[in-house]
Amino acid sequence: MSVSFAPEAVRDAASGTARSRAGASAGGRAGARDAAVDLARAACLVVVVLLHALMVGVSVHDGAPVLENALDGWAGLPALTWLAQVMPLFFVLGGFSSFLHWSGMRAGGTTPAAYLAGRMRRLLLPAAAAIAASAVVLAVLTLCGVPPELVAVAGFRLSQPLWFLGVYVLCTAAVPALVAAHRRFPVATVAVLAALAVGVDVVRASTGVTAVGFANLLFVWLLVQQLGFWLADGTLSRLQRRTLVALAAGATATLFLLAATGVYSFDLLANLNPPTFALVLLGIAQLALFSLARPALRRLAGNRMLSAVVQAVNARAMTIYSWHMLALIALAGLLLLSGVSLPQPLTPDWWATRGMWLAAVGVAVAALVAVAGRAEAGRGGARRGTAGRATADGGGAERAAVRPGVGAHPGLVALSVACGSGGVLVILLAGAMVAGWVTGCALVVGALALARAAAAPGSRILP
């Protein structure tokens, strides 16, 4: 739902290496955009929202309202996930754009702390508002006498997509260090991360302790993000088509073989919680396929109408991701209150109504994001016209907040990262309770305040 970074000019003022020159060629001039990346990022976000919408199952059983994952137990889900599991591509594209974005800011003299202060503000602003709204909604449902078990299910469903925010915050915090590692030791960096990710899977499988696998929330996604660096530095562009085809086929065949032998699940959503190395293999295949399709995607993105849609989606990508579950829960509540006859999930009648349901979801999400987006622009101090040019993860708002050539307070930035990821963790662990949302919201708001304080004039540290 990517959230990715806005492409910037790529040049390494310190070393002027060939890799940086290739990245500059791939990324284009300062402020240039890659239309293929923009299109793929927007498409991934749409897929995520549609998949979550299909998972919403609302019905009445024995006179009691039921809110459930409609796709649980559906025989066709594993096959669907081989197309709909787009999170690896999200992180690949995020790695691509973060490499270019940080390289451009670094060349202008911006410190890592200043870069991260801007990133935290851009990531956490829409999330903080959505989390606060979710806490209020759950509290109101409780006060209105809605059955506690239904409130708990709503809270749990609202919390699930937030894992992405927590992980993305941590991956973003690692960008300056991992970009430096990629420039010096590109193969070794990938090899170390791969060894750590596989090692976690081995320990988890051999001990049966599922909790061990959550270490791969870092190792797997940092590795997939690192793959995007290879796209950004021009390495993938220099590969022949037959090499890319072989890479995609080899990664897919390996993943299929490991799933067939029971090492990993055929359901690629099941490999998400906790993450497994299966997602890395999927990410490699998606990276190769994207590279093959890149010229065609650029031509497709030249369509004026499609380009306008892509720009609109990417301009508010983090807002869409943060708010779409609240829109889904609100629509589910309206269905339950409407008194209309609701078909049981996965029945023919249920499938027949999915078109209308998805259309309603699109309208509801667009309306909610329009309102939330205006509020964010006001709180972020964006000037008129900035929002349309800003990207989902660091466009105009961030560049206005952190100018090239300045620094920020590293300690405050580190606290911001810790509070932001910690707040999400609290919600994931206690999202079924209103208190968990209130606590998590306080931490995320605190993280946002720390990021702002870190970039304040009085706390800047000039390089």
C-alpha positions as a Markdown table, in Angstrom:
| # | Residue | x | y | z |
|---|---|---|---|---|
| 1 | Met | 0.0 | 0.0 | 0.0 |
| 2 | Ser | 3.2 | 1.5 | -0.9 |
| 3 | Val | 4.1 | 3.7 | 0.6 |
| 4 | Ser | 7.3 | 4.5 | -0.9 |
| 5 | Phe | 9.7 | 7.4 | -1.3 |
| 6 | Ala | 9.7 | 10.1 | -3.9 |
| 7 | Pro | 12.5 | 9.7 | -6.4 |
| 8 | Glu | 15.2 | 12.3 | -6.1 |
| 9 | Ala | 18.4 | 13.0 | -8.0 |
| 10 | Val | 20.9 | 10.3 | -7.4 |
| 11 | Arg | 24.5 | 11.2 | -6.9 |
| 12 | Asp | 27.0 | 10.3 | -4.3 |
| 13 | Ala | 29.0 | 13.5 | -3.6 |
| 14 | Ala | 31.5 | 11.6 | -1.4 |
| 15 | Ser | 32.5 | 8.8 | -3.7 |
| 16 | Gly | 31.1 | 9.4 | -7.1 |
| 17 | Thr | 31.0 | 5.7 | -7.7 |
| 18 | Ala | 29.8 | 4.0 | -10.9 |
| 19 | Arg | 26.8 | 2.6 | -8.9 |
| 20 | Ser | 25.7 | 6.1 | -8.0 |
| 21 | Arg | 26.1 | 7.2 | -11.6 |
| 22 | Ala | 23.9 | 4.3 | -12.7 |
| 23 | Gly | 21.4 | 5.2 | -10.1 |
| 24 | Ala | 21.3 | 8.7 | -11.4 |
| 25 | Ser | 20.7 | 7.5 | -14.9 |
| 26 | Ala | 17.9 | 5.2 | -13.8 |
| 27 | Gly | 16.3 | 7.8 | -11.6 |
| 28 | Gly | 16.7 | 10.7 | -14.0 |
| 29 | Arg | 17.2 | 14.4 | -13.2 |
| 30 | Ala | 16.5 | 16.0 | -9.8 |
| 31 | Gly | 12.9 | 15.6 | -8.9 |
| 32 | Ala | 12.2 | 13.2 | -11.8 |
| 33 | Arg | 9.7 | 10.4 | -11.3 |
| 34 | Asp | 9.6 | 6.8 | -12.5 |
| 35 | Ala | 6.1 | 6.4 | -14.0 |
| 36 | Ala | 6.4 | 2.6 | -13.8 |
| 37 | Val | 7.2 | 2.7 | -10.1 |
| 38 | Asp | 4.3 | 5.1 | -9.4 |
| 39 | Leu | 1.9 | 2.9 | -11.4 |
| 40 | Ala | 3.0 | -0.3 | -9.7 |
| 41 | Arg | 2.9 | 1.3 | -6.2 |
| 42 | Ala | -0.7 | 2.6 | -6.8 |
| 43 | Ala | -1.8 | -0.8 | -8.1 |
| 44 | Cys | -0.4 | -2.5 | -5.1 |
| 45 | Leu | -2.3 | -0.3 | -2.8 |
| 46 | Val | -5.5 | -0.9 | -4.6 |
| 47 | Val | -5.0 | -4.6 | -4.4 |
| 48 | Val | -4.5 | -4.4 | -0.6 |
| 49 | Val | -7.6 | -2.4 | -0.1 |
| 50 | Leu | -9.7 | -4.7 | -2.3 |
| 51 | Leu | -8.3 | -7.8 | -0.6 |
| 52 | His | -9.1 | -6.4 | 2.8 |
| 53 | Ala | -12.6 | -5.5 | 1.6 |
| 54 | Leu | -13.2 | -9.1 | 0.4 |
| 55 | Met | -12.2 | -10.3 | 3.9 |
| 56 | Val | -15.0 | -8.4 | 5.6 |
| 57 | Gly | -17.8 | -10.8 | 6.4 |
| 58 | Val | -20.9 | -9.4 | 7.9 |
| 59 | Ser | -23.9 | -11.6 | 8.8 |
| 60 | Val | -26.5 | -12.4 | 11.4 |
| 61 | His | -26.4 | -15.8 | 13.1 |
| 62 | Asp | -29.1 | -16.8 | 15.6 |
| 63 | Gly | -30.1 | -13.2 | 15.9 |
| 64 | Ala | -26.6 | -12.0 | 16.8 |
| 65 | Pro | -24.4 | -9.9 | 14.5 |
| 66 | Val | -21.3 | -11.6 | 13.2 |
| 67 | Leu | -18.1 | -9.8 | 12.0 |
| 68 | Glu | -15.6 | -12.2 | 10.6 |
| 69 | Asn | -12.9 | -12.8 | 8.0 |
| 70 | Ala | -15.0 | -14.0 | 5.1 |
| 71 | Leu | -12.1 | -15.7 | 3.3 |
| 72 | Asp | -11.2 | -18.0 | 6.2 |
| 73 | Gly | -11.5 | -21.5 | 5.0 |
| 74 | Trp | -12.1 | -20.6 | 1.4 |
| 75 | Ala | -10.4 | -23.2 | -0.8 |
| 76 | Gly | -9.5 | -20.7 | -3.5 |
| 77 | Leu | -7.6 | -18.4 | -1.1 |
| 78 | Pro | -4.1 | -20.0 | -1.4 |
| 79 | Ala | -4.1 | -19.7 | -5.2 |
| 80 | Leu | -5.4 | -16.1 | -5.0 |
| 81 | Thr | -2.5 | -15.1 | -2.6 |
| 82 | Trp | 0.1 | -15.9 | -5.3 |
| 83 | Leu | -1.3 | -12.9 | -7.2 |
| 84 | Ala | -2.6 | -10.8 | -4.3 |
| 85 | Gln | 0.3 | -11.0 | -1.9 |
| 86 | Val | 2.0 | -7.7 | -3.0 |
| 87 | Met | 3.7 | -6.7 | 0.2 |
| 88 | Pro | 7.1 | -7.9 | -1.1 |
| 89 | Leu | 6.8 | -5.6 | -4.1 |
| 90 | Phe | 5.7 | -2.8 | -1.8 |
| 91 | Phe | 8.9 | -3.1 | 0.1 |
| 92 | Val | 11.0 | -3.5 | -3.1 |
| 93 | Leu | 9.5 | -0.2 | -4.5 |
| 94 | Gly | 10.0 | 1.4 | -1.1 |
| 95 | Gly | 13.7 | 0.4 | -1.2 |
| 96 | Phe | 14.0 | 1.7 | -4.7 |
| 97 | Ser | 12.7 | 5.2 | -3.8 |
| 98 | Ser | 14.3 | 5.4 | -0.4 |
| 99 | Phe | 17.7 | 4.8 | -2.0 |
| 100 | Leu | 17.1 | 7.6 | -4.5 |
| 101 | His | 15.5 | 9.9 | -1.9 |
| 102 | Trp | 18.2 | 9.6 | 0.8 |
| 103 | Ser | 21.0 | 9.8 | -1.8 |
| 104 | Gly | 19.7 | 13.1 | -3.1 |
| 105 | Met | 19.2 | 14.5 | 0.4 |
| 106 | Arg | 22.6 | 13.3 | 1.5 |
| 107 | Ala | 24.3 | 14.9 | -1.5 |
| 108 | Gly | 22.7 | 18.2 | -0.4 |
| 109 | Gly | 24.3 | 17.9 | 3.1 |
| 110 | Thr | 21.3 | 16.6 | 5.0 |
| 111 | Thr | 22.2 | 14.4 | 8.0 |
| 112 | Pro | 20.6 | 11.0 | 8.6 |
| 113 | Ala | 18.8 | 12.4 | 11.7 |
| 114 | Ala | 17.2 | 15.2 | 9.6 |
| 115 | Tyr | 16.2 | 12.7 | 6.9 |
| 116 | Leu | 14.5 | 10.4 | 9.5 |
| 117 | Ala | 12.8 | 13.3 | 11.3 |
| 118 | Gly | 11.1 | 14.2 | 8.1 |
| 119 | Arg | 10.2 | 10.6 | 7.3 |
| 120 | Met | 8.7 | 10.1 | 10.8 |
| 121 | Arg | 6.5 | 13.1 | 10.4 |
| 122 | Arg | 5.3 | 12.1 | 6.9 |
| 123 | Leu | 4.6 | 8.5 | 8.0 |
| 124 | Leu | 3.1 | 9.1 | 11.4 |
| 125 | Leu | 0.8 | 12.1 | 10.7 |
| 126 | Pro | -1.9 | 10.2 | 8.8 |
| 127 | Ala | -1.5 | 7.2 | 11.0 |
| 128 | Ala | -1.8 | 9.1 | 14.3 |
| 129 | Ala | -5.1 | 10.7 | 13.1 |
| 130 | Ala | -6.5 | 7.3 | 12.0 |
| 131 | Ile | -5.5 | 5.6 | 15.2 |
| 132 | Ala | -7.1 | 8.3 | 17.3 |
| 133 | Ala | -10.3 | 8.0 | 15.2 |
| 134 | Ser | -10.3 | 4.3 | 15.7 |
| 135 | Ala | -9.9 | 4.6 | 19.5 |
| 136 | Val | -12.9 | 7.1 | 19.6 |
| 137 | Val | -15.0 | 4.8 | 17.4 |
| 138 | Leu | -14.3 | 1.8 | 19.6 |
| 139 | Ala | -15.0 | 3.8 | 22.8 |
| 140 | Val | -18.3 | 5.1 | 21.3 |
| 141 | Leu | -19.4 | 1.5 | 20.4 |
| 142 | Thr | -18.6 | 0.4 | 23.9 |
| 143 | Leu | -20.6 | 3.2 | 25.5 |
| 144 | Cys | -23.5 | 2.5 | 23.1 |
| 145 | Gly | -23.8 | -1.0 | 24.5 |
| 146 | Val | -22.5 | -2.9 | 21.5 |
| 147 | Pro | -21.6 | -6.5 | 22.6 |
| 148 | Pro | -18.0 | -6.5 | 23.9 |
| 149 | Glu | -17.1 | -9.5 | 21.7 |
| 150 | Leu | -18.1 | -7.5 | 18.6 |
| 151 | Val | -16.1 | -4.4 | 19.7 |
| 152 | Ala | -13.2 | -6.7 | 20.3 |
| 153 | Val | -13.4 | -8.2 | 16.8 |
| 154 | Ala | -13.7 | -4.7 | 15.3 |
| 155 | Gly | -10.6 | -3.5 | 17.3 |
| 156 | Phe | -8.7 | -6.6 | 16.2 |
| 157 | Arg | -9.6 | -6.1 | 12.5 |
| 158 | Leu | -8.7 | -2.4 | 12.7 |
| 159 | Ser | -5.3 | -3.2 | 14.2 |
| 160 | Gln | -4.1 | -5.8 | 11.8 |
| 161 | Pro | -2.9 | -3.6 | 8.9 |
| 162 | Leu | -0.9 | -1.5 | 11.3 |
| 163 | Trp | 1.9 | -4.1 | 11.3 |
| 164 | Phe | 3.0 | -2.5 | 8.1 |
| 165 | Leu | 3.5 | 0.9 | 9.7 |
| 166 | Gly | 5.5 | -0.4 | 12.6 |
| 167 | Val | 7.8 | -2.4 | 10.3 |
| 168 | Tyr | 8.1 | 0.4 | 7.8 |
| 169 | Val | 9.1 | 2.8 | 10.4 |
| 170 | Leu | 12.0 | 0.5 | 11.5 |
| 171 | Cys | 13.0 | -0.2 | 7.9 |
| 172 | Thr | 13.0 | 3.5 | 7.2 |
| 173 | Ala | 15.2 | 4.2 | 10.2 |
| 174 | Ala | 17.8 | 1.7 | 8.7 |
| 175 | Val | 17.9 | 3.3 | 5.3 |
| 176 | Pro | 20.9 | 5.6 | 5.7 |
| 177 | Ala | 23.0 | 2.7 | 7.2 |
| 178 | Leu | 21.9 | 0.1 | 4.7 |
| 179 | Val | 22.4 | 2.4 | 1.7 |
| 180 | Ala | 25.9 | 2.9 | 2.9 |
| 181 | Ala | 26.4 | -0.8 | 3.3 |
| 182 | His | 25.0 | -1.4 | -0.2 |
| 183 | Arg | 27.4 | 1.0 | -1.7 |
| 184 | Arg | 30.4 | -0.7 | 0.0 |
| 185 | Phe | 29.3 | -4.4 | 0.3 |
| 186 | Pro | 26.2 | -4.9 | -1.9 |
| 187 | Val | 26.4 | -8.7 | -2.1 |
| 188 | Ala | 27.6 | -9.3 | 1.4 |
| 189 | Thr | 24.8 | -7.2 | 2.9 |
| 190 | Val | 22.2 | -9.2 | 1.1 |
| 191 | Ala | 23.9 | -12.5 | 2.0 |
| 192 | Val | 24.0 | -11.6 | 5.7 |
| 193 | Leu | 20.3 | -10.6 | 5.8 |
| 194 | Ala | 19.4 | -13.7 | 3.9 |
| 195 | Ala | 21.4 | -15.9 | 6.3 |
| 196 | Leu | 19.6 | -14.3 | 9.3 |
| 197 | Ala | 16.2 | -14.7 | 7.7 |
| 198 | Val | 16.7 | -18.3 | 6.9 |
| 199 | Gly | 18.3 | -18.9 | 10.3 |
| 200 | Val | 15.2 | -17.6 | 12.0 |
| 201 | Asp | 13.0 | -20.0 | 9.9 |
| 202 | Val | 15.2 | -22.9 | 10.7 |
| 203 | Val | 15.2 | -22.2 | 14.5 |
| 204 | Arg | 11.4 | -21.7 | 14.4 |
| 205 | Ala | 10.8 | -25.0 | 12.5 |
| 206 | Ser | 13.2 | -27.0 | 14.7 |
| 207 | Thr | 12.0 | -25.7 | 18.0 |
| 208 | Gly | 8.3 | -25.2 | 17.3 |
| 209 | Val | 8.4 | -21.8 | 19.0 |
| 210 | Thr | 6.4 | -19.6 | 16.7 |
| 211 | Ala | 7.4 | -16.4 | 18.5 |
| 212 | Val | 11.0 | -16.9 | 17.2 |
| 213 | Gly | 9.7 | -16.2 | 13.7 |
| 214 | Phe | 8.8 | -12.6 | 14.6 |
| 215 | Ala | 12.4 | -11.7 | 14.4 |
| 216 | Asn | 11.9 | -11.9 | 10.7 |
| 217 | Leu | 9.7 | -8.8 | 10.9 |
| 218 | Leu | 13.0 | -7.1 | 10.6 |
| 219 | Phe | 15.3 | -9.5 | 8.7 |
| 220 | Val | 12.8 | -10.4 | 5.9 |
| 221 | Trp | 11.6 | -6.9 | 5.2 |
| 222 | Leu | 15.0 | -5.3 | 5.5 |
| 223 | Leu | 16.2 | -7.8 | 2.9 |
| 224 | Val | 13.3 | -7.2 | 0.6 |
| 225 | Gln | 13.8 | -3.5 | 1.0 |
| 226 | Gln | 17.5 | -4.0 | 0.1 |
| 227 | Leu | 16.5 | -5.7 | -3.2 |
| 228 | Gly | 15.0 | -2.4 | -4.1 |
| 229 | Phe | 18.4 | -0.8 | -3.8 |
| 230 | Trp | 19.6 | -3.0 | -6.7 |
| 231 | Leu | 16.8 | -1.7 | -8.8 |
| 232 | Ala | 17.6 | 1.9 | -7.9 |
| 233 | Asp | 21.3 | 1.6 | -8.6 |
| 234 | Gly | 20.7 | 0.4 | -12.2 |
| 235 | Thr | 21.9 | -3.2 | -11.7 |
| 236 | Leu | 18.5 | -4.7 | -12.8 |
| 237 | Ser | 18.4 | -2.4 | -15.8 |
| 238 | Arg | 21.7 | -3.8 | -17.1 |
| 239 | Leu | 20.5 | -7.4 | -17.0 |
| 240 | Gln | 19.3 | -9.1 | -20.2 |
| 241 | Arg | 15.7 | -10.1 | -20.5 |
| 242 | Arg | 16.5 | -13.8 | -20.5 |
| 243 | Thr | 18.4 | -13.3 | -17.2 |
| 244 | Leu | 15.4 | -11.6 | -15.6 |
| 245 | Val | 13.1 | -14.3 | -16.9 |
| 246 | Ala | 15.4 | -17.0 | -15.4 |
| 247 | Leu | 15.5 | -15.1 | -12.1 |
| 248 | Ala | 11.7 | -14.8 | -11.9 |
| 249 | Ala | 11.2 | -18.5 | -12.9 |
| 250 | Gly | 13.9 | -19.7 | -10.6 |
| 251 | Ala | 12.5 | -17.8 | -7.5 |
| 252 | Thr | 9.0 | -18.9 | -8.3 |
| 253 | Ala | 9.9 | -22.6 | -8.9 |
| 254 | Thr | 11.9 | -22.6 | -5.6 |
| 255 | Leu | 9.0 | -21.1 | -3.7 |
| 256 | Phe | 6.6 | -23.6 | -5.2 |
| 257 | Leu | 8.9 | -26.5 | -4.4 |
| 258 | Leu | 9.3 | -25.4 | -0.8 |
| 259 | Ala | 5.6 | -25.0 | -0.5 |
| 260 | Ala | 4.9 | -28.4 | -2.1 |
| 261 | Thr | 7.3 | -30.1 | 0.4 |
| 262 | Gly | 5.7 | -28.4 | 3.4 |
| 263 | Val | 8.5 | -26.1 | 4.3 |
| 264 | Tyr | 6.3 | -23.1 | 3.7 |
| 265 | Ser | 2.5 | -22.7 | 3.2 |
| 266 | Phe | 0.9 | -22.4 | -0.2 |
| 267 | Asp | -1.1 | -19.6 | 1.4 |
| 268 | Leu | 1.3 | -16.7 | 1.0 |
| 269 | Leu | -0.8 | -14.7 | 3.5 |
| 270 | Ala | 0.0 | -17.4 | 6.1 |
| 271 | Asn | 3.7 | -16.7 | 5.5 |
| 272 | Leu | 3.1 | -13.1 | 6.6 |
| 273 | Asn | 2.5 | -13.7 | 10.3 |
| 274 | Pro | 5.2 | -14.2 | 11.2 |
| 275 | Pro | 7.2 | -13.5 | 8.0 |
| 276 | Thr | 9.2 | -16.2 | 6.4 |
| 277 | Phe | 11.9 | -16.4 | 3.7 |
| 278 | Ala | 9.1 | -17.4 | 1.3 |
| 279 | Leu | 8.3 | -13.7 | 1.0 |
| 280 | Val | 11.9 | -13.0 | 0.0 |
| 281 | Leu | 11.6 | -15.5 | -2.8 |
| 282 | Leu | 8.3 | -13.9 | -3.9 |
| 283 | Gly | 10.0 | -10.5 | -3.7 |
| 284 | Ile | 12.8 | -11.6 | -6.0 |
| 285 | Ala | 10.2 | -13.0 | -8.5 |
| 286 | Gln | 8.2 | -9.8 | -8.3 |
| 287 | Leu | 11.3 | -7.6 | -8.7 |
| 288 | Ala | 12.3 | -9.5 | -11.9 |
| 289 | Leu | 8.8 | -9.4 | -13.3 |
| 290 | Phe | 8.5 | -5.7 | -12.6 |
| 291 | Ser | 11.8 | -5.1 | -14.3 |
| 292 | Leu | 10.6 | -7.0 | -17.4 |
| 293 | Ala | 7.3 | -5.0 | -17.4 |
| 294 | Arg | 8.8 | -1.7 | -16.7 |
| 295 | Pro | 8.9 | -0.3 | -20.2 |
| 296 | Ala | 5.3 | -1.4 | -20.8 |
| 297 | Leu | 4.2 | 0.1 | -17.5 |
| 298 | Arg | 5.8 | 3.4 | -18.5 |
| 299 | Arg | 3.9 | 3.5 | -21.7 |
| 300 | Leu | 0.7 | 2.6 | -19.9 |
| 301 | Ala | 1.3 | 5.3 | -17.4 |
| 302 | Gly | 1.4 | 7.8 | -20.3 |
| 303 | Asn | -2.4 | 7.6 | -20.5 |
| 304 | Arg | -3.6 | 11.0 | -19.1 |
| 305 | Met | -6.6 | 9.6 | -17.2 |
| 306 | Leu | -4.7 | 6.8 | -15.7 |
| 307 | Ser | -1.9 | 9.1 | -14.8 |
| 308 | Ala | -4.3 | 11.4 | -12.9 |
| 309 | Val | -5.6 | 8.4 | -10.9 |
| 310 | Val | -2.1 | 7.2 | -10.1 |
| 311 | Gln | -1.0 | 10.6 | -9.0 |
| 312 | Ala | -4.1 | 11.0 | -6.7 |
| 313 | Val | -3.6 | 7.5 | -5.1 |
| 314 | Asn | 0.1 | 8.1 | -4.5 |
| 315 | Ala | -0.4 | 11.6 | -3.2 |
| 316 | Arg | -2.4 | 10.1 | -0.3 |
| 317 | Ala | -1.1 | 6.5 | -0.1 |
| 318 | Met | -0.3 | 6.5 | 3.6 |
| 319 | Thr | -3.7 | 8.2 | 4.3 |
| 320 | Ile | -5.5 | 5.5 | 2.3 |
| 321 | Tyr | -3.6 | 2.7 | 4.0 |
| 322 | Ser | -4.2 | 4.2 | 7.5 |
| 323 | Trp | -7.9 | 4.9 | 7.1 |
| 324 | His | -9.3 | 2.2 | 4.8 |
| 325 | Met | -10.0 | -0.3 | 7.5 |
| 326 | Leu | -12.0 | 2.3 | 9.5 |
| 327 | Ala | -14.1 | 2.8 | 6.3 |
| 328 | Leu | -14.6 | -1.0 | 6.0 |
| 329 | Ile | -15.7 | -1.3 | 9.7 |
| 330 | Ala | -18.0 | 1.6 | 9.3 |
| 331 | Leu | -19.7 | 0.1 | 6.3 |
| 332 | Ala | -20.0 | -3.2 | 8.1 |
| 333 | Gly | -21.7 | -1.5 | 11.0 |
| 334 | Leu | -24.1 | 0.3 | 8.6 |
| 335 | Leu | -25.0 | -3.1 | 7.0 |
| 336 | Leu | -25.8 | -4.6 | 10.4 |
| 337 | Leu | -27.9 | -1.6 | 11.4 |
| 338 | Ser | -29.8 | -1.5 | 8.1 |
| 339 | Gly | -31.8 | -4.6 | 8.8 |
| 340 | Val | -31.4 | -5.9 | 5.3 |
| 341 | Ser | -31.0 | -9.6 | 4.7 |
| 342 | Leu | -27.3 | -10.4 | 4.7 |
| 343 | Pro | -26.1 | -13.5 | 2.8 |
| 344 | Gln | -23.7 | -15.8 | 4.5 |
| 345 | Pro | -20.0 | -15.3 | 3.4 |
| 346 | Leu | -18.8 | -17.4 | 0.5 |
| 347 | Thr | -22.4 | -18.4 | -0.6 |
| 348 | Pro | -23.4 | -17.7 | -4.2 |
| 349 | Asp | -25.5 | -14.8 | -3.1 |
| 350 | Trp | -22.6 | -13.3 | -1.2 |
| 351 | Trp | -20.3 | -13.5 | -4.2 |
| 352 | Ala | -23.1 | -11.9 | -6.3 |
| 353 | Thr | -23.1 | -8.8 | -4.1 |
| 354 | Arg | -19.3 | -8.3 | -4.0 |
| 355 | Gly | -19.4 | -5.9 | -7.0 |
| 356 | Met | -21.7 | -3.5 | -5.2 |
| 357 | Trp | -19.8 | -4.0 | -1.9 |
| 358 | Leu | -16.4 | -3.1 | -3.6 |
| 359 | Ala | -18.0 | -0.1 | -5.3 |
| 360 | Ala | -19.3 | 1.1 | -1.9 |
| 361 | Val | -15.9 | 0.6 | -0.4 |
| 362 | Gly | -14.2 | 2.7 | -3.1 |
| 363 | Val | -16.6 | 5.6 | -2.5 |
| 364 | Ala | -16.3 | 5.4 | 1.3 |
| 365 | Val | -12.5 | 5.2 | 1.3 |
| 366 | Ala | -12.3 | 8.1 | -1.2 |
| 367 | Ala | -14.6 | 10.3 | 0.8 |
| 368 | Leu | -12.9 | 9.5 | 4.1 |
| 369 | Val | -9.4 | 10.1 | 2.6 |
| 370 | Ala | -10.5 | 13.4 | 1.1 |
| 371 | Val | -11.6 | 14.7 | 4.5 |
| 372 | Ala | -8.6 | 13.3 | 6.3 |
| 373 | Gly | -6.2 | 14.5 | 3.6 |
| 374 | Arg | -7.4 | 18.1 | 4.0 |
| 375 | Ala | -7.0 | 17.9 | 7.8 |
| 376 | Glu | -3.4 | 16.5 | 7.4 |
| 377 | Ala | -2.5 | 19.3 | 5.0 |
| 378 | Gly | -3.6 | 21.8 | 7.5 |
| 379 | Arg | -1.8 | 20.3 | 10.4 |
| 380 | Gly | 1.3 | 19.7 | 8.3 |
| 381 | Gly | 1.4 | 23.4 | 7.3 |
| 382 | Ala | 1.4 | 22.6 | 3.6 |
| 383 | Arg | 0.8 | 25.5 | 1.3 |
| 384 | Arg | -2.0 | 25.5 | -1.2 |
| 385 | Gly | -1.1 | 23.2 | -4.1 |
| 386 | Thr | 1.6 | 21.3 | -2.2 |
| 387 | Ala | -0.6 | 18.3 | -1.5 |
| 388 | Gly | -1.0 | 17.5 | -5.2 |
| 389 | Arg | 2.7 | 17.3 | -5.7 |
| 390 | Ala | 3.5 | 15.5 | -2.5 |
| 391 | Thr | 4.1 | 11.8 | -2.6 |
| 392 | Ala | 2.9 | 9.2 | -0.2 |
| 393 | Asp | 6.0 | 9.0 | 1.8 |
| 394 | Gly | 8.1 | 12.1 | 1.6 |
| 395 | Gly | 7.2 | 14.6 | -1.0 |
| 396 | Gly | 6.5 | 18.3 | -0.6 |
| 397 | Ala | 5.6 | 18.2 | 3.0 |
| 398 | Glu | 8.8 | 16.6 | 4.0 |
| 399 | Arg | 11.0 | 18.8 | 1.9 |
| 400 | Ala | 9.3 | 21.8 | 3.4 |
| 401 | Ala | 9.9 | 20.4 | 6.9 |
| 402 | Val | 13.6 | 19.5 | 6.5 |
| 403 | Arg | 15.7 | 21.5 | 4.1 |
| 404 | Pro | 18.9 | 20.2 | 2.5 |
| 405 | Gly | 22.0 | 21.1 | 4.4 |
| 406 | Val | 20.6 | 20.9 | 7.9 |
| 407 | Gly | 20.6 | 18.3 | 10.6 |
| 408 | Ala | 18.4 | 17.3 | 13.5 |
| 409 | His | 18.8 | 16.0 | 17.0 |
| 410 | Pro | 19.7 | 12.3 | 16.7 |
| 411 | Gly | 18.5 | 11.4 | 20.2 |
| 412 | Leu | 15.1 | 12.8 | 19.7 |
| 413 | Val | 14.8 | 11.1 | 16.3 |
| 414 | Ala | 15.8 | 7.7 | 17.9 |
| 415 | Leu | 13.1 | 8.3 | 20.5 |
| 416 | Ser | 10.6 | 9.1 | 17.8 |
| 417 | Val | 11.3 | 5.8 | 16.0 |
| 418 | Ala | 11.1 | 3.9 | 19.2 |
| 419 | Cys | 7.8 | 5.5 | 20.3 |
| 420 | Gly | 6.3 | 5.1 | 16.8 |
| 421 | Ser | 7.1 | 1.4 | 16.4 |
| 422 | Gly | 6.3 | 0.8 | 20.1 |
| 423 | Gly | 2.9 | 2.4 | 19.8 |
| 424 | Val | 2.0 | 0.2 | 16.8 |
| 425 | Leu | 3.2 | -2.9 | 18.8 |
| 426 | Val | 0.9 | -2.0 | 21.7 |
| 427 | Ile | -2.0 | -1.8 | 19.4 |
| 428 | Leu | -1.2 | -5.1 | 17.7 |
| 429 | Leu | -0.9 | -6.8 | 21.1 |
| 430 | Ala | -3.9 | -5.1 | 22.7 |
| 431 | Gly | -6.0 | -3.9 | 19.8 |
| 432 | Ala | -9.1 | -5.8 | 21.0 |
| 433 | Met | -9.3 | -3.4 | 23.9 |
| 434 | Val | -10.0 | 0.3 | 23.8 |
| 435 | Ala | -7.2 | 0.9 | 26.4 |
| 436 | Gly | -4.7 | -0.6 | 23.9 |
| 437 | Trp | -5.7 | 1.9 | 21.3 |
| 438 | Val | -5.5 | 4.8 | 23.6 |
| 439 | Thr | -2.0 | 3.8 | 24.8 |
| 440 | Gly | -0.8 | 3.2 | 21.3 |
| 441 | Cys | -2.3 | 6.4 | 20.1 |
| 442 | Ala | -0.5 | 8.3 | 22.9 |
| 443 | Leu | 2.9 | 6.8 | 21.9 |
| 444 | Val | 2.4 | 7.5 | 18.2 |
| 445 | Val | 1.4 | 11.1 | 18.9 |
| 446 | Gly | 4.4 | 11.4 | 21.1 |
| 447 | Ala | 6.6 | 10.0 | 18.3 |
| 448 | Leu | 5.2 | 12.7 | 16.0 |
| 449 | Ala | 5.9 | 15.4 | 18.5 |
| 450 | Leu | 9.5 | 14.1 | 19.0 |
| 451 | Ala | 10.1 | 14.2 | 15.3 |
| 452 | Arg | 8.9 | 17.7 | 15.1 |
| 453 | Ala | 11.0 | 18.8 | 18.0 |
| 454 | Ala | 14.0 | 17.1 | 16.5 |
| 455 | Ala | 13.7 | 19.2 | 13.3 |
| 456 | Ala | 13.0 | 22.4 | 15.2 |
| 457 | Pro | 15.5 | 25.2 | 14.6 |
| 458 | Gly | 16.8 | 25.1 | 18.1 |
| 459 | Ser | 17.7 | 21.4 | 17.9 |
| 460 | Arg | 19.3 | 21.3 | 14.5 |
| 461 | Ile | 22.9 | 20.2 | 14.2 |
| 462 | Leu | 24.6 | 21.5 | 11.2 |
| 463 | Pro | 26.8 | 19.0 | 9.3 |
